[in-house]
Each structure stands twice: as C-alpha cells, then as structure tokens.
PDB file of C-alpha atoms and ligand atoms in Angstrom:
ATOM      1  CA  MET A 129      17.805 -46.367 -49.913  1.00  0.00           C
ATOM      2  CA  LEU A 130      20.542 -45.619 -47.536  1.00  0.00           C
ATOM      3  CA  THR A 131      23.716 -43.964 -49.596  1.00  0.00           C
ATOM      4  CA  GLN A 132      27.764 -45.496 -49.484  1.00  0.00           C
ATOM      5  CA  GLU A 133      28.304 -42.736 -47.731  1.00  0.00           C
ATOM      6  CA  GLN A 134      25.801 -43.800 -44.992  1.00  0.00           C
ATOM      7  CA  LYS A 135      26.741 -46.510 -44.295  1.00  0.00           C
ATOM      8  CA  ASP A 136      30.518 -45.621 -44.064  1.00  0.00           C
ATOM      9  CA  PHE A 137      29.048 -43.554 -41.965  1.00  0.00           C
ATOM     10  CA  TYR A 138      27.746 -45.890 -40.043  1.00  0.00           C
ATOM     11  CA  ASP A 139      30.812 -48.494 -40.765  1.00  0.00           C
ATOM     12  CA  THR A 140      33.151 -45.529 -38.763  1.00  0.00           C
ATOM     13  CA  ASN A 141      31.253 -43.865 -36.301  1.00  0.00           C
ATOM     14  CA  GLY A 142      28.651 -46.561 -34.446  1.00  0.00           C
ATOM     15  CA  TYR A 143      26.233 -44.848 -35.315  1.00  0.00           C
ATOM     16  CA  LEU A 144      23.657 -42.643 -38.211  1.00  0.00           C
ATOM     17  CA  LEU A 145      20.953 -40.707 -38.630  1.00  0.00           C
ATOM     18  CA  VAL A 146      18.073 -40.463 -41.101  1.00  0.00           C
ATOM     19  CA  GLU A 147      15.453 -38.782 -42.118  1.00  0.00           C
ATOM     20  CA  ASP A 148      11.912 -39.044 -42.995  1.00  0.00           C
ATOM     21  CA  ALA A 149      12.469 -42.681 -42.382  1.00  0.00           C
ATOM     22  CA  VAL A 150       8.478 -43.424 -42.443  1.00  0.00           C
ATOM     23  CA  THR A 151       5.598 -40.924 -44.512  1.00  0.00           C
ATOM     24  CA  PRO A 152       4.026 -38.584 -42.669  1.00  0.00           C
ATOM     25  CA  LEU A 153       0.734 -40.704 -43.199  1.00  0.00           C
ATOM     26  CA  GLN A 154       2.340 -43.368 -40.512  1.00  0.00           C
ATOM     27  CA  LEU A 155       4.099 -41.063 -38.613  1.00  0.00           C
ATOM     28  CA  ALA A 156       0.165 -39.775 -38.158  1.00  0.00           C
ATOM     29  CA  ARG A 157      -0.894 -42.310 -37.385  1.00  0.00           C
ATOM     30  CA  LEU A 158       1.724 -43.638 -34.708  1.00  0.00           C
ATOM     31  CA  LEU A 159       1.487 -40.969 -33.118  1.00  0.00           C
ATOM     32  CA  ASP A 160      -1.789 -41.017 -32.949  1.00  0.00           C
ATOM     33  CA  ILE A 161      -2.136 -44.457 -31.043  1.00  0.00           C
ATOM     34  CA  THR A 162       0.185 -43.443 -28.718  1.00  0.00           C
ATOM     35  CA  ASP A 163      -1.712 -40.917 -28.120  1.00  0.00           C
ATOM     36  CA  ARG A 164      -4.317 -43.721 -28.007  1.00  0.00           C
ATOM     37  CA  LEU A 165      -2.010 -45.308 -25.489  1.00  0.00           C
ATOM     38  CA  ILE A 166      -0.802 -43.353 -22.446  1.00  0.00           C
ATOM     39  CA  ASP A 167      -4.618 -41.664 -22.399  1.00  0.00           C
ATOM     40  CA  ALA A 168      -5.422 -45.340 -21.495  1.00  0.00           C
ATOM     41  CA  SER A 169      -2.333 -45.125 -18.538  1.00  0.00           C
ATOM     42  CA  ARG A 170      -4.163 -42.264 -16.174  1.00  0.00           C
ATOM     43  CA  ALA A 171      -5.616 -45.625 -15.120  1.00  0.00           C
ATOM     44  CA  VAL A 172      -3.177 -47.171 -14.280  1.00  0.00           C
ATOM     45  CA  THR A 173      -1.045 -46.881 -10.709  1.00  0.00           C
ATOM     46  CA  GLU A 174       1.341 -49.656 -10.792  1.00  0.00           C
ATOM     47  CA  SER A 175       4.104 -50.167 -13.301  1.00  0.00           C
ATOM     48  CA  SER A 176       3.074 -53.446 -15.490  1.00  0.00           C
ATOM     49  CA  ASP A 177       3.853 -55.304 -18.058  1.00  0.00           C
ATOM     50  CA  VAL A 178       2.843 -52.476 -20.566  1.00  0.00           C
ATOM     51  CA  TYR A 179       3.763 -49.142 -19.133  1.00  0.00           C
ATOM     52  CA  ASP A 180       6.319 -48.330 -16.759  1.00  0.00           C
ATOM     53  CA  LEU A 181       5.202 -45.184 -14.488  1.00  0.00           C
ATOM     54  CA  ASP A 182       7.346 -42.310 -13.614  1.00  0.00           C
ATOM     55  CA  ASP A 183       7.403 -40.259 -10.517  1.00  0.00           C
ATOM     56  CA  GLY A 184       4.052 -37.973 -10.463  1.00  0.00           C
ATOM     57  CA  HIS A 185       2.068 -40.065 -12.928  1.00  0.00           C
ATOM     58  CA  GLY A 186      -1.728 -40.096 -12.124  1.00  0.00           C
ATOM     59  CA  PRO A 187      -4.880 -39.920 -13.577  1.00  0.00           C
ATOM     60  CA  ALA A 188      -4.491 -35.864 -14.489  1.00  0.00           C
ATOM     61  CA  ALA A 189      -1.158 -36.488 -16.036  1.00  0.00           C
ATOM     62  CA  PRO A 190      -0.024 -38.874 -17.530  1.00  0.00           C
ATOM     63  CA  ARG A 191       3.626 -39.489 -16.501  1.00  0.00           C
ATOM     64  CA  LEU A 192       4.902 -42.590 -17.460  1.00  0.00           C
ATOM     65  CA  THR A 193       8.498 -43.466 -19.045  1.00  0.00           C
ATOM     66  CA  ARG A 194       7.903 -46.788 -21.262  1.00  0.00           C
ATOM     67  CA  ILE A 195       5.417 -47.856 -22.824  1.00  0.00           C
ATOM     68  CA  LYS A 196       6.970 -51.444 -22.853  1.00  0.00           C
ATOM     69  CA  ILE A 197       6.848 -53.648 -26.371  1.00  0.00           C
ATOM     70  CA  PRO A 198       4.243 -51.673 -28.359  1.00  0.00           C
ATOM     71  CA  HIS A 199       4.121 -54.150 -30.915  1.00  0.00           C
ATOM     72  CA  GLN A 200       2.594 -56.386 -29.286  1.00  0.00           C
ATOM     73  CA  ARG A 201       0.726 -53.864 -28.177  1.00  0.00           C
ATOM     74  CA  ASP A 202      -1.095 -52.784 -31.548  1.00  0.00           C
ATOM     75  CA  PRO A 203       0.081 -54.432 -34.715  1.00  0.00           C
ATOM     76  CA  TYR A 204       0.538 -51.137 -36.483  1.00  0.00           C
ATOM     77  CA  PHE A 205       4.536 -50.462 -34.293  1.00  0.00           C
ATOM     78  CA  TRP A 206       5.002 -53.989 -36.576  1.00  0.00           C
ATOM     79  CA  ASP A 207       4.080 -53.573 -39.863  1.00  0.00           C
ATOM     80  CA  VAL A 208       5.600 -49.608 -40.146  1.00  0.00           C
ATOM     81  CA  LEU A 209       8.830 -51.891 -38.977  1.00  0.00           C
ATOM     82  CA  ARG A 210       8.281 -54.292 -42.345  1.00  0.00           C
ATOM     83  CA  HIS A 211       6.694 -52.352 -44.650  1.00  0.00           C
ATOM     84  CA  SER A 212       9.072 -48.734 -44.812  1.00  0.00           C
ATOM     85  CA  ALA A 213      12.298 -47.021 -45.447  1.00  0.00           C
ATOM     86  CA  MET A 214      13.489 -49.076 -41.874  1.00  0.00           C
ATOM     87  CA  THR A 215      13.193 -51.632 -43.292  1.00  0.00           C
ATOM     88  CA  GLU A 216      15.139 -51.236 -46.099  1.00  0.00           C
ATOM     89  CA  VAL A 217      17.977 -49.396 -43.262  1.00  0.00           C
ATOM     90  CA  LEU A 218      17.439 -52.296 -41.755  1.00  0.00           C
ATOM     91  CA  THR A 219      19.150 -55.362 -44.975  1.00  0.00           C
ATOM     92  CA  ASP A 220      21.126 -52.175 -46.126  1.00  0.00           C
ATOM     93  CA  LEU A 221      23.301 -52.388 -42.294  1.00  0.00           C
ATOM     94  CA  LEU A 222      22.531 -56.036 -41.140  1.00  0.00           C
ATOM     95  CA  GLY A 223      21.853 -58.298 -44.482  1.00  0.00           C
ATOM     96  CA  PRO A 224      19.001 -59.704 -45.545  1.00  0.00           C
ATOM     97  CA  ASP A 225      17.260 -61.557 -42.543  1.00  0.00           C
ATOM     98  CA  THR A 226      16.924 -59.670 -39.205  1.00  0.00           C
ATOM     99  CA  ASN A 227      14.832 -60.325 -36.437  1.00  0.00           C
ATOM    100  CA  LEU A 228      13.537 -58.411 -33.917  1.00  0.00           C
ATOM    101  CA  LEU A 229      14.642 -58.490 -30.274  1.00  0.00           C
ATOM    102  CA  THR A 230      12.243 -55.981 -29.009  1.00  0.00           C
ATOM    103  CA  SER A 231      10.181 -52.891 -29.146  1.00  0.00           C
ATOM    104  CA  LYS A 232       9.884 -50.325 -26.663  1.00  0.00           C
ATOM    105  CA  LEU A 233       8.467 -46.938 -26.855  1.00  0.00           C
ATOM    106  CA  ASN A 234      10.483 -44.719 -24.230  1.00  0.00           C
ATOM    107  CA  THR A 235       8.225 -41.748 -23.938  1.00  0.00           C
ATOM    108  CA  LYS A 236       9.757 -38.884 -21.256  1.00  0.00           C
ATOM    109  CA  ALA A 237       7.715 -37.240 -19.829  1.00  0.00           C
ATOM    110  CA  PRO A 238       7.331 -33.036 -19.854  1.00  0.00           C
ATOM    111  CA  GLY A 239       9.475 -31.588 -17.131  1.00  0.00           C
ATOM    112  CA  GLY A 240      11.489 -33.811 -16.386  1.00  0.00           C
ATOM    113  CA  GLY A 241      11.179 -37.203 -17.608  1.00  0.00           C
ATOM    114  CA  ARG A 242      13.691 -39.339 -16.717  1.00  0.00           C
ATOM    115  CA  ALA A 243      17.371 -39.704 -18.342  1.00  0.00           C
ATOM    116  CA  VAL A 244      18.858 -42.883 -19.659  1.00  0.00           C
ATOM    117  CA  GLU A 245      22.372 -43.208 -18.185  1.00  0.00           C
ATOM    118  CA  TRP A 246      25.177 -44.129 -20.122  1.00  0.00           C
ATOM    119  CA  HIS A 247      25.726 -47.968 -21.417  1.00  0.00           C
ATOM    120  CA  GLN A 248      26.009 -49.905 -24.558  1.00  0.00           C
ATOM    121  CA  ASP A 249      23.039 -52.595 -25.687  1.00  0.00           C
ATOM    122  CA  TRP A 250      25.262 -55.680 -26.005  1.00  0.00           C
ATOM    123  CA  ALA A 251      26.210 -55.358 -22.345  1.00  0.00           C
ATOM    124  CA  PHE A 252      21.789 -56.670 -21.464  1.00  0.00           C
ATOM    125  CA  TYR A 253      22.120 -58.923 -24.075  1.00  0.00           C
ATOM    126  CA  PRO A 254      25.328 -60.540 -25.825  1.00  0.00           C
ATOM    127  CA  HIS A 255      24.804 -62.180 -28.148  1.00  0.00           C
ATOM    128  CA  THR A 256      27.320 -64.760 -30.809  1.00  0.00           C
ATOM    129  CA  ASN A 257      28.571 -61.879 -33.150  1.00  0.00           C
ATOM    130  CA  ASP A 258      27.648 -58.539 -32.085  1.00  0.00           C
ATOM    131  CA  HIS A 259      26.269 -57.034 -35.683  1.00  0.00           C
ATOM    132  CA  LEU A 260      22.758 -55.749 -34.034  1.00  0.00           C
ATOM    133  CA  LEU A 261      21.685 -52.592 -33.865  1.00  0.00           C
ATOM    134  CA  ALA A 262      18.758 -50.193 -32.931  1.00  0.00           C
ATOM    135  CA  PHE A 263      16.346 -47.811 -34.435  1.00  0.00           C
ATOM    136  CA  GLY A 264      14.902 -45.052 -32.883  1.00  0.00           C
ATOM    137  CA  LEU A 265      11.623 -43.485 -34.624  1.00  0.00           C
ATOM    138  CA  MET A 266      11.518 -39.775 -33.354  1.00  0.00           C
ATOM    139  CA  LEU A 267       7.557 -39.221 -33.511  1.00  0.00           C
ATOM    140  CA  GLU A 268       7.961 -35.771 -32.505  1.00  0.00           C
ATOM    141  CA  ASP A 269      10.524 -32.905 -33.052  1.00  0.00           C
ATOM    142  CA  VAL A 270      13.519 -33.754 -30.485  1.00  0.00           C
ATOM    143  CA  THR A 271      15.438 -30.703 -29.740  1.00  0.00           C
ATOM    144  CA  PRO A 272      18.284 -29.996 -27.113  1.00  0.00           C
ATOM    145  CA  ASP A 273      16.132 -29.459 -24.483  1.00  0.00           C
ATOM    146  CA  SER A 274      13.991 -32.975 -24.455  1.00  0.00           C
ATOM    147  CA  GLY A 275      16.843 -35.462 -23.787  1.00  0.00           C
ATOM    148  CA  PRO A 276      17.814 -36.155 -26.689  1.00  0.00           C
ATOM    149  CA  LEU A 277      19.887 -39.443 -27.699  1.00  0.00           C
ATOM    150  CA  MET A 278      23.496 -39.408 -27.084  1.00  0.00           C
ATOM    151  CA  VAL A 279      26.103 -41.568 -28.329  1.00  0.00           C
ATOM    152  CA  ILE A 280      30.031 -41.887 -28.452  1.00  0.00           C
ATOM    153  CA  PRO A 281      31.431 -42.251 -31.835  1.00  0.00           C
ATOM    154  CA  GLY A 282      32.852 -44.910 -32.707  1.00  0.00           C
ATOM    155  CA  SER A 283      32.814 -46.168 -29.352  1.00  0.00           C
ATOM    156  CA  HIS A 284      31.735 -49.400 -30.459  1.00  0.00           C
ATOM    157  CA  ARG A 285      34.896 -50.492 -32.239  1.00  0.00           C
ATOM    158  CA  GLY A 286      36.062 -49.948 -28.068  1.00  0.00           C
ATOM    159  CA  PRO A 287      36.209 -51.797 -24.730  1.00  0.00           C
ATOM    160  CA  VAL A 288      32.897 -52.820 -23.244  1.00  0.00           C
ATOM    161  CA  LEU A 289      32.584 -51.216 -20.326  1.00  0.00           C
ATOM    162  CA  SER A 290      31.417 -52.987 -16.959  1.00  0.00           C
ATOM    163  CA  HIS A 291      27.774 -52.365 -15.822  1.00  0.00           C
ATOM    164  CA  HIS A 292      28.047 -53.208 -12.886  1.00  0.00           C
ATOM    165  CA  MET A 293      28.016 -52.358 -10.228  1.00  0.00           C
ATOM    166  CA  ASN A 294      27.472 -52.434  -6.181  1.00  0.00           C
ATOM    167  CA  GLY A 295      28.308 -56.436  -7.127  1.00  0.00           C
ATOM    168  CA  VAL A 296      25.644 -56.810  -9.314  1.00  0.00           C
ATOM    169  CA  PHE A 297      24.778 -55.596 -12.793  1.00  0.00           C
ATOM    170  CA  ALA A 298      23.598 -52.386 -13.314  1.00  0.00           C
ATOM    171  CA  GLY A 299      22.572 -51.705 -16.888  1.00  0.00           C
ATOM    172  CA  ALA A 300      24.797 -48.197 -17.163  1.00  0.00           C
ATOM    173  CA  ILE A 301      28.887 -47.326 -16.967  1.00  0.00           C
ATOM    174  CA  ASP A 302      30.183 -45.647 -13.898  1.00  0.00           C
ATOM    175  CA  PRO A 303      30.674 -41.811 -15.103  1.00  0.00           C
ATOM    176  CA  ASP A 304      33.946 -41.404 -13.730  1.00  0.00           C
ATOM    177  CA  ASP A 305      35.196 -44.532 -15.453  1.00  0.00           C
ATOM    178  CA  PRO A 306      38.632 -43.437 -17.323  1.00  0.00           C
ATOM    179  CA  LEU A 307      37.505 -44.987 -20.819  1.00  0.00           C
ATOM    180  CA  PHE A 308      34.424 -42.880 -20.663  1.00  0.00           C
ATOM    181  CA  GLU A 309      35.075 -39.902 -23.338  1.00  0.00           C
ATOM    182  CA  ARG A 310      32.142 -38.492 -22.884  1.00  0.00           C
ATOM    183  CA  HIS A 311      33.874 -34.521 -24.135  1.00  0.00           C
ATOM    184  CA  ARG A 312      33.560 -36.736 -27.424  1.00  0.00           C
ATOM    185  CA  ALA A 313      28.835 -36.845 -27.142  1.00  0.00           C
ATOM    186  CA  VAL A 314      27.258 -36.363 -29.769  1.00  0.00           C
ATOM    187  CA  THR A 315      23.944 -35.361 -29.897  1.00  0.00           C
ATOM    188  CA  LEU A 316      21.125 -36.593 -32.005  1.00  0.00           C
ATOM    189  CA  THR A 317      17.738 -34.839 -32.852  1.00  0.00           C
ATOM    190  CA  GLY A 318      15.445 -34.066 -35.515  1.00  0.00           C
ATOM    191  CA  ARG A 319      11.838 -33.572 -36.889  1.00  0.00           C
ATOM    192  CA  ALA A 320       9.562 -35.906 -36.083  1.00  0.00           C
ATOM    193  CA  GLY A 321      10.357 -39.042 -38.816  1.00  0.00           C
ATOM    194  CA  SER A 322      13.889 -39.067 -38.423  1.00  0.00           C
ATOM    195  CA  MET A 323      15.542 -41.347 -36.924  1.00  0.00           C
ATOM    196  CA  THR A 324      18.303 -42.754 -34.615  1.00  0.00           C
ATOM    197  CA  VAL A 325      19.945 -46.017 -35.539  1.00  0.00           C
ATOM    198  CA  HIS A 326      23.063 -47.452 -33.606  1.00  0.00           C
ATOM    199  CA  HIS A 327      25.142 -50.445 -33.130  1.00  0.00           C
ATOM    200  CA  VAL A 328      24.563 -52.322 -29.849  1.00  0.00           C
ATOM    201  CA  ARG A 329      27.731 -51.740 -28.762  1.00  0.00           C
ATOM    202  CA  THR A 330      27.710 -47.970 -29.090  1.00  0.00           C
ATOM    203  CA  LEU A 331      27.985 -46.586 -25.494  1.00  0.00           C
ATOM    204  CA  HIS A 332      24.504 -43.946 -25.217  1.00  0.00           C
ATOM    205  CA  GLY A 333      22.714 -42.222 -22.634  1.00  0.00           C
ATOM    206  CA  SER A 334      19.957 -39.453 -22.874  1.00  0.00           C
ATOM    207  CA  ALA A 335      19.260 -36.450 -20.068  1.00  0.00           C
ATOM    208  CA  PRO A 336      15.907 -35.608 -18.270  1.00  0.00           C
ATOM    209  CA  ASN A 337      13.604 -33.813 -20.363  1.00  0.00           C
ATOM    210  CA  LEU A 338      13.052 -30.133 -19.689  1.00  0.00           C
ATOM    211  CA  SER A 339      10.728 -29.000 -21.655  1.00  0.00           C
ATOM    212  CA  GLU A 340       7.178 -28.896 -21.986  1.00  0.00           C
ATOM    213  CA  ARG A 341       6.358 -30.967 -24.385  1.00  0.00           C
ATOM    214  CA  ALA A 342       7.253 -35.421 -24.433  1.00  0.00           C
ATOM    215  CA  ARG A 343       9.791 -36.931 -25.889  1.00  0.00           C
ATOM    216  CA  LYS A 344       8.204 -39.427 -27.228  1.00  0.00           C
ATOM    217  CA  ILE A 345      11.234 -41.834 -29.005  1.00  0.00           C
ATOM    218  CA  LEU A 346      10.232 -45.596 -30.395  1.00  0.00           C
ATOM    219  CA  PHE A 347      12.789 -47.829 -30.270  1.00  0.00           C
ATOM    220  CA  TYR A 348      13.162 -51.721 -31.552  1.00  0.00           C
ATOM    221  CA  GLU A 349      16.749 -53.887 -30.978  1.00  0.00           C
ATOM    222  CA  ILE A 350      17.148 -55.963 -34.182  1.00  0.00           C
ATOM    223  CA  ALA A 351      19.483 -58.425 -34.801  1.00  0.00           C
ATOM    224  CA  ALA A 352      20.617 -60.788 -37.550  1.00  0.00           C
ATOM    225  CA  ALA A 353      19.725 -63.657 -38.533  1.00  0.00           C
ATOM    226  CA  HIS A 354      23.126 -65.059 -37.841  1.00  0.00           C
ATOM    227  CA  ALA A 355      23.865 -63.328 -34.351  1.00  0.00           C
ATOM    228  CA  TRP A 356      22.086 -66.232 -31.224  1.00  0.00           C
ATOM    229  CA  PRO A 357      21.448 -64.283 -28.302  1.00  0.00           C
ATOM    230  CA  LEU A 358      23.393 -65.975 -25.019  1.00  0.00           C
ATOM    231  CA  LEU A 359      21.306 -64.723 -22.154  1.00  0.00           C
ATOM    232  CA  GLY A 360      19.892 -61.083 -21.430  1.00  0.00           C
ATOM    233  CA  SER A 361      15.970 -60.084 -23.192  1.00  0.00           C
ATOM    234  CA  GLY A 362      15.811 -62.516 -25.483  1.00  0.00           C
ATOM    235  CA  SER A 363      16.871 -65.094 -23.815  1.00  0.00           C
ATOM    236  CA  TYR A 364      13.086 -65.487 -22.085  1.00  0.00           C
ATOM    237  CA  PHE A 365      12.612 -68.525 -25.147  1.00  0.00           C
ATOM    238  CA  HIS A 366      14.650 -70.293 -24.138  1.00  0.00           C
ATOM    239  CA  ALA A 367      12.487 -71.356 -21.049  1.00  0.00           C
ATOM    240  CA  LEU A 368      10.210 -71.802 -24.270  1.00  0.00           C
ATOM    241  CA  GLY A 369      10.418 -75.011 -24.632  1.00  0.00           C
ATOM    242  CA  GLN A 370      11.172 -75.582 -29.056  1.00  0.00           C
ATOM    243  CA  ARG A 371       8.237 -76.212 -31.064  1.00  0.00           C
ATOM    244  CA  ARG A 372       7.093 -72.806 -29.531  1.00  0.00           C
ATOM    245  CA  PHE A 373      10.603 -71.090 -29.267  1.00  0.00           C
ATOM    246  CA  TRP A 374      10.984 -71.793 -32.694  1.00  0.00           C
ATOM    247  CA  ASP A 375       7.206 -70.235 -33.034  1.00  0.00           C
ATOM    248  CA  ASP A 376       7.756 -67.377 -31.523  1.00  0.00           C
ATOM    249  CA  LEU A 377      11.869 -66.561 -33.460  1.00  0.00           C
ATOM    250  CA  ASN A 378       9.742 -67.471 -36.807  1.00  0.00           C
ATOM    251  CA  ASP A 379       6.712 -64.329 -35.815  1.00  0.00           C
ATOM    252  CA  ARG A 380       9.767 -61.801 -34.299  1.00  0.00           C
ATOM    253  CA  MET A 381      11.621 -62.264 -38.345  1.00  0.00           C
ATOM    254  CA  ILE A 382      11.286 -59.260 -40.046  1.00  0.00           C
ATOM    255  CA  THR A 383      13.441 -60.354 -42.975  1.00  0.00           C
ATOM    256  CA  GLY A 384      13.921 -62.907 -44.842  1.00  0.00           C
ATOM    257  CA  LYS A 385      14.720 -66.161 -42.764  1.00  0.00           C
ATOM    258  CA  PRO A 386      16.039 -67.829 -39.181  1.00  0.00           C
ATOM    259  CA  CYS A 387      19.310 -68.638 -39.663  1.00  0.00           C
ATOM    260  CA  LEU A 388      20.134 -72.555 -37.825  1.00  0.00           C
ATOM    261  CA  GLN A 389      24.323 -71.778 -37.967  1.00  0.00           C
ATOM    262  CA  PRO A 390      25.069 -68.438 -35.479  1.00  0.00           C
ATOM    263  CA  ARG A 391      28.380 -66.948 -36.659  1.00  0.00           C
ATOM    264  CA  VAL A 392      30.457 -66.957 -33.804  1.00  0.00           C
ATOM    265  CA  GLU A 393      32.684 -63.902 -33.613  1.00  0.00           C
ATOM    266  CA  PRO A 394      35.495 -64.025 -30.675  1.00  0.00           C
ATOM    267  CA  VAL A 395      33.248 -60.965 -29.000  1.00  0.00           C
ATOM    268  CA  PRO A 396      33.480 -59.369 -25.447  1.00  0.00           C
ATOM    269  CA  VAL A 397      30.883 -60.822 -23.065  1.00  0.00           C
ATOM    270  CA  ARG A 398      30.300 -60.557 -19.915  1.00  0.00           C
ATOM    271  CA  MET A 399      27.815 -61.760 -18.773  1.00  0.00           C
ATOM    272  CA  PRO A 400      24.353 -59.112 -16.970  1.00  0.00           C
ATOM    273  CA  LEU A 401      24.223 -60.926 -13.637  1.00  0.00           C
ATOM    274  CA  PRO A 402      23.557 -61.304 -10.371  1.00  0.00           C
ATOM    275  CA  PRO A 403      20.170 -58.996 -11.833  1.00  0.00           C
ATOM    276  CA  ALA A 404      19.729 -55.647  -9.937  1.00  0.00           C
ATOM    277  CA  PRO A 405      16.590 -55.955  -7.384  1.00  0.00           C
ATOM    278  CA  VAL A 406      14.548 -54.695  -9.427  1.00  0.00           C
ATOM    279  CA  THR A 407      14.145 -55.081 -13.572  1.00  0.00           C
ATOM    280  CA  GLY A 408      11.187 -54.711 -15.094  1.00  0.00           C
ATOM    281  CA  SER A 409      12.775 -51.621 -17.629  1.00  0.00           C
ATOM    282  CA  ILE A 410      16.169 -49.968 -17.868  1.00  0.00           C
ATOM    283  CA  PHE A 411      15.164 -47.390 -15.338  1.00  0.00           C
ATOM    284  CA  LYS A 412      14.434 -49.780 -13.206  1.00  0.00           C
ATOM    285  CA  THR A 413      17.653 -51.800 -13.587  1.00  0.00           C
ATOM    286  CA  GLN A 414      19.238 -49.148 -13.541  1.00  0.00           C
ATOM    287  CA  GLN A 415      18.243 -46.839 -10.814  1.00  0.00           C
ATOM    288  CA  SER A 416      17.042 -50.291  -8.485  1.00  0.00           C
ATOM    289  CA  ALA A 417      21.152 -51.203  -8.417  1.00  0.00           C
ATOM    290  CA  GLY A 418      22.039 -47.867  -7.375  1.00  0.00           C
ATOM    291  CA  ALA A 419      23.804 -46.674 -11.040  1.00  0.00           C
ATOM    292  CA  LYS A 420      25.209 -43.997 -11.008  1.00  0.00           C
ATOM    293  CA  SER A 421      23.693 -40.476 -12.299  1.00  0.00           C
ATOM    294  CA  ALA A 422      26.065 -38.801 -14.810  1.00  0.00           C
ATOM    295  CA  PHE A 423      23.127 -36.113 -15.008  1.00  0.00           C
ATOM    296  CA  SER A 424      22.497 -34.025 -12.616  1.00  0.00           C
ATOM    297  CA  GLN A 425      18.376 -34.467 -11.909  1.00  0.00           C
TER     298      GLN A 425
HETATM  299  O1  AKG B   4      15.100 -43.319 -24.190  1.00  0.00           O
HETATM  300  C1  AKG B   4      16.400 -42.885 -24.813  1.00  0.00           C
HETATM  301  O2  AKG B   4      17.441 -41.991 -24.883  1.00  0.00           O
HETATM  302  C2  AKG B   4      17.558 -44.193 -24.205  1.00  0.00           C
HETATM  303  C3  AKG B   4      16.837 -45.456 -24.297  1.00  0.00           C
HETATM  304  C4  AKG B   4      18.247 -46.421 -24.142  1.00  0.00           C
HETATM  305  O3  AKG B   4      18.546 -46.942 -24.420  1.00  0.00           O
HETATM  306  C5  AKG B   4      17.083 -47.289 -23.584  1.00  0.00           C
HETATM  307  O4  AKG B   4      15.681 -48.506 -23.270  1.00  0.00           O
HETATM  308  O5  AKG B   4      17.532 -48.419 -23.715  1.00  0.00           O
END
C-alpha cells in the first residue's frame, strides 16, 4: 500500500498523511455509528466509561470531547481496522504482528471543542521498544479552524520531554520548555477518509475547534507485538491474571500473532507517575494536573 517514498518520509519525519484509508462505504458506516453514539449521549449527565463530556453538554446539544474505546461499543470499528487500507499501512510500518492498545474517537464539539495540549504518547505508555504508532482517521473533513492534529517533524528521534507538572504526570509538556520547537509545527488537515499516522514519540497537539462543525477523528493506538508495555494504558492487564491476560492479548491482535520474546531496546523511559488527580481521559489528566496551555482558549 505505502510507497517506499512514504515509508522513508515516515521514518524521517515521524508522521504521515494517507488519503483514502477507508472506502466511501466504510466511511459512511463509521460516521453513521458515530452519530448514533453521539445522539445517545444526550441523556448522559456525567463522564462515564463510554463518554467524556465537554463543558456545556446537555440534551439539546451534545458536547463531547471523546467517545471512549469505540471498538468496544461497536464491532465495526474493529472490523474496519482489520479489513481496509489501514491494515496494510499498519503492516508496512510495524511488520506482520501488531496489537491494538486502545481506540478513541475525539469528537471536538463545534465552537470551542477542547484543545489537546502538546505531548508524546510514549510518555503515557512506555514499552520495551518504540515500535508503536497512532492512526487518526478523519470521519469528516478536517480544516485549519476545526482543531486539526499538529506534529513536530522529526521529534520522534529527539528527546522525550518532561510531561510532569505540579509533582504529577500531567500528560502534557510545558509549552515554555526550551526543547519544544513550536515554530516547526506542521498542521495535518484533510478530506474525510484521510488518515494521519504518528510515531509514539512524535510531539503532537491540537487547538480548540473554532469551526461550526464537530471535528471527529477516530484514533487507534497500535504496537508491534514485540513491544511490551512497561506501564500506562496497556498495563491494566497486569491486574487480569495470566489466563485472562492471554485471552485479552489474543483478542487485541490486529494482524499476526503475539510475540513472547519482547524486543528490549535502550529507549528513554520515565514512568507516568504519580498519576494526576483525575485520569479518565487525556483531557481530564491535563486539566486536573494543571498542565499549562499552549493554546489560548
Ligand atoms: O484529538 C486530537 O487532536 C489529539 C488526540 C491525542 O493526541 C490523544 O488523545 O492522545
């Protein structure tokens, strides 16, 4: 699926924009399921295992920051990851054996939907090596004013910046960190059906949604099977016990099979501890830890 040029671009820059990652039919179905999930949130009054609510959410006008783990809400989110051009992009970049860490549908509401402060996913879930990435499938057109993903090219090869603030893991860097080269940021806009890919160490963030449309991006966070989690979102499985853990891991394989020999590489790791006061989503982590904003809201 990817050309050698695209693979080289990803290696050098730590990100990629891929057009037509799903077919028009797949896109329409994903959007329909998403809109039904958003509609069902009208009755919800508090953030839950399914929804992360934004300020001003109510029955008349749903305002969500996120639908959590969509592939557990509807199997089609899982199907599409396994049977689309996305699957090929995945094996092109991570090899034949891959597993899904988690999924999330960031649905920035129109007219002000939340910024995501600058961060590196790696800081949230360090592994034995950094062969991990995130896909961001645009369910609707993403424009410069709708809070698109922004990345710092090449930052996946640079340092892992501090994501601690006020003595806790804040899930965001300090925008005044001298290592943060904000002037080099690239904005990733595209037509519905396009997909961003970013390396687990690539610095990224996004501004509030100032447009009158919701910005719906479906994110999948994915690891090569030889990368084993040290801590973070994948580490819930330490609490499962070995049998349930094994079943869970097999259920999360996207392609190929589990790998029982982790590849251990000399990667920079700082544990995401102590946790922020509220950790239900990146929005809650950043807000409750008092992360400094890089975006004026
Ligand atoms: O929604 C976005 O623009 C960025 C999402 C992100 O980086 C995250 O949820 O970790």
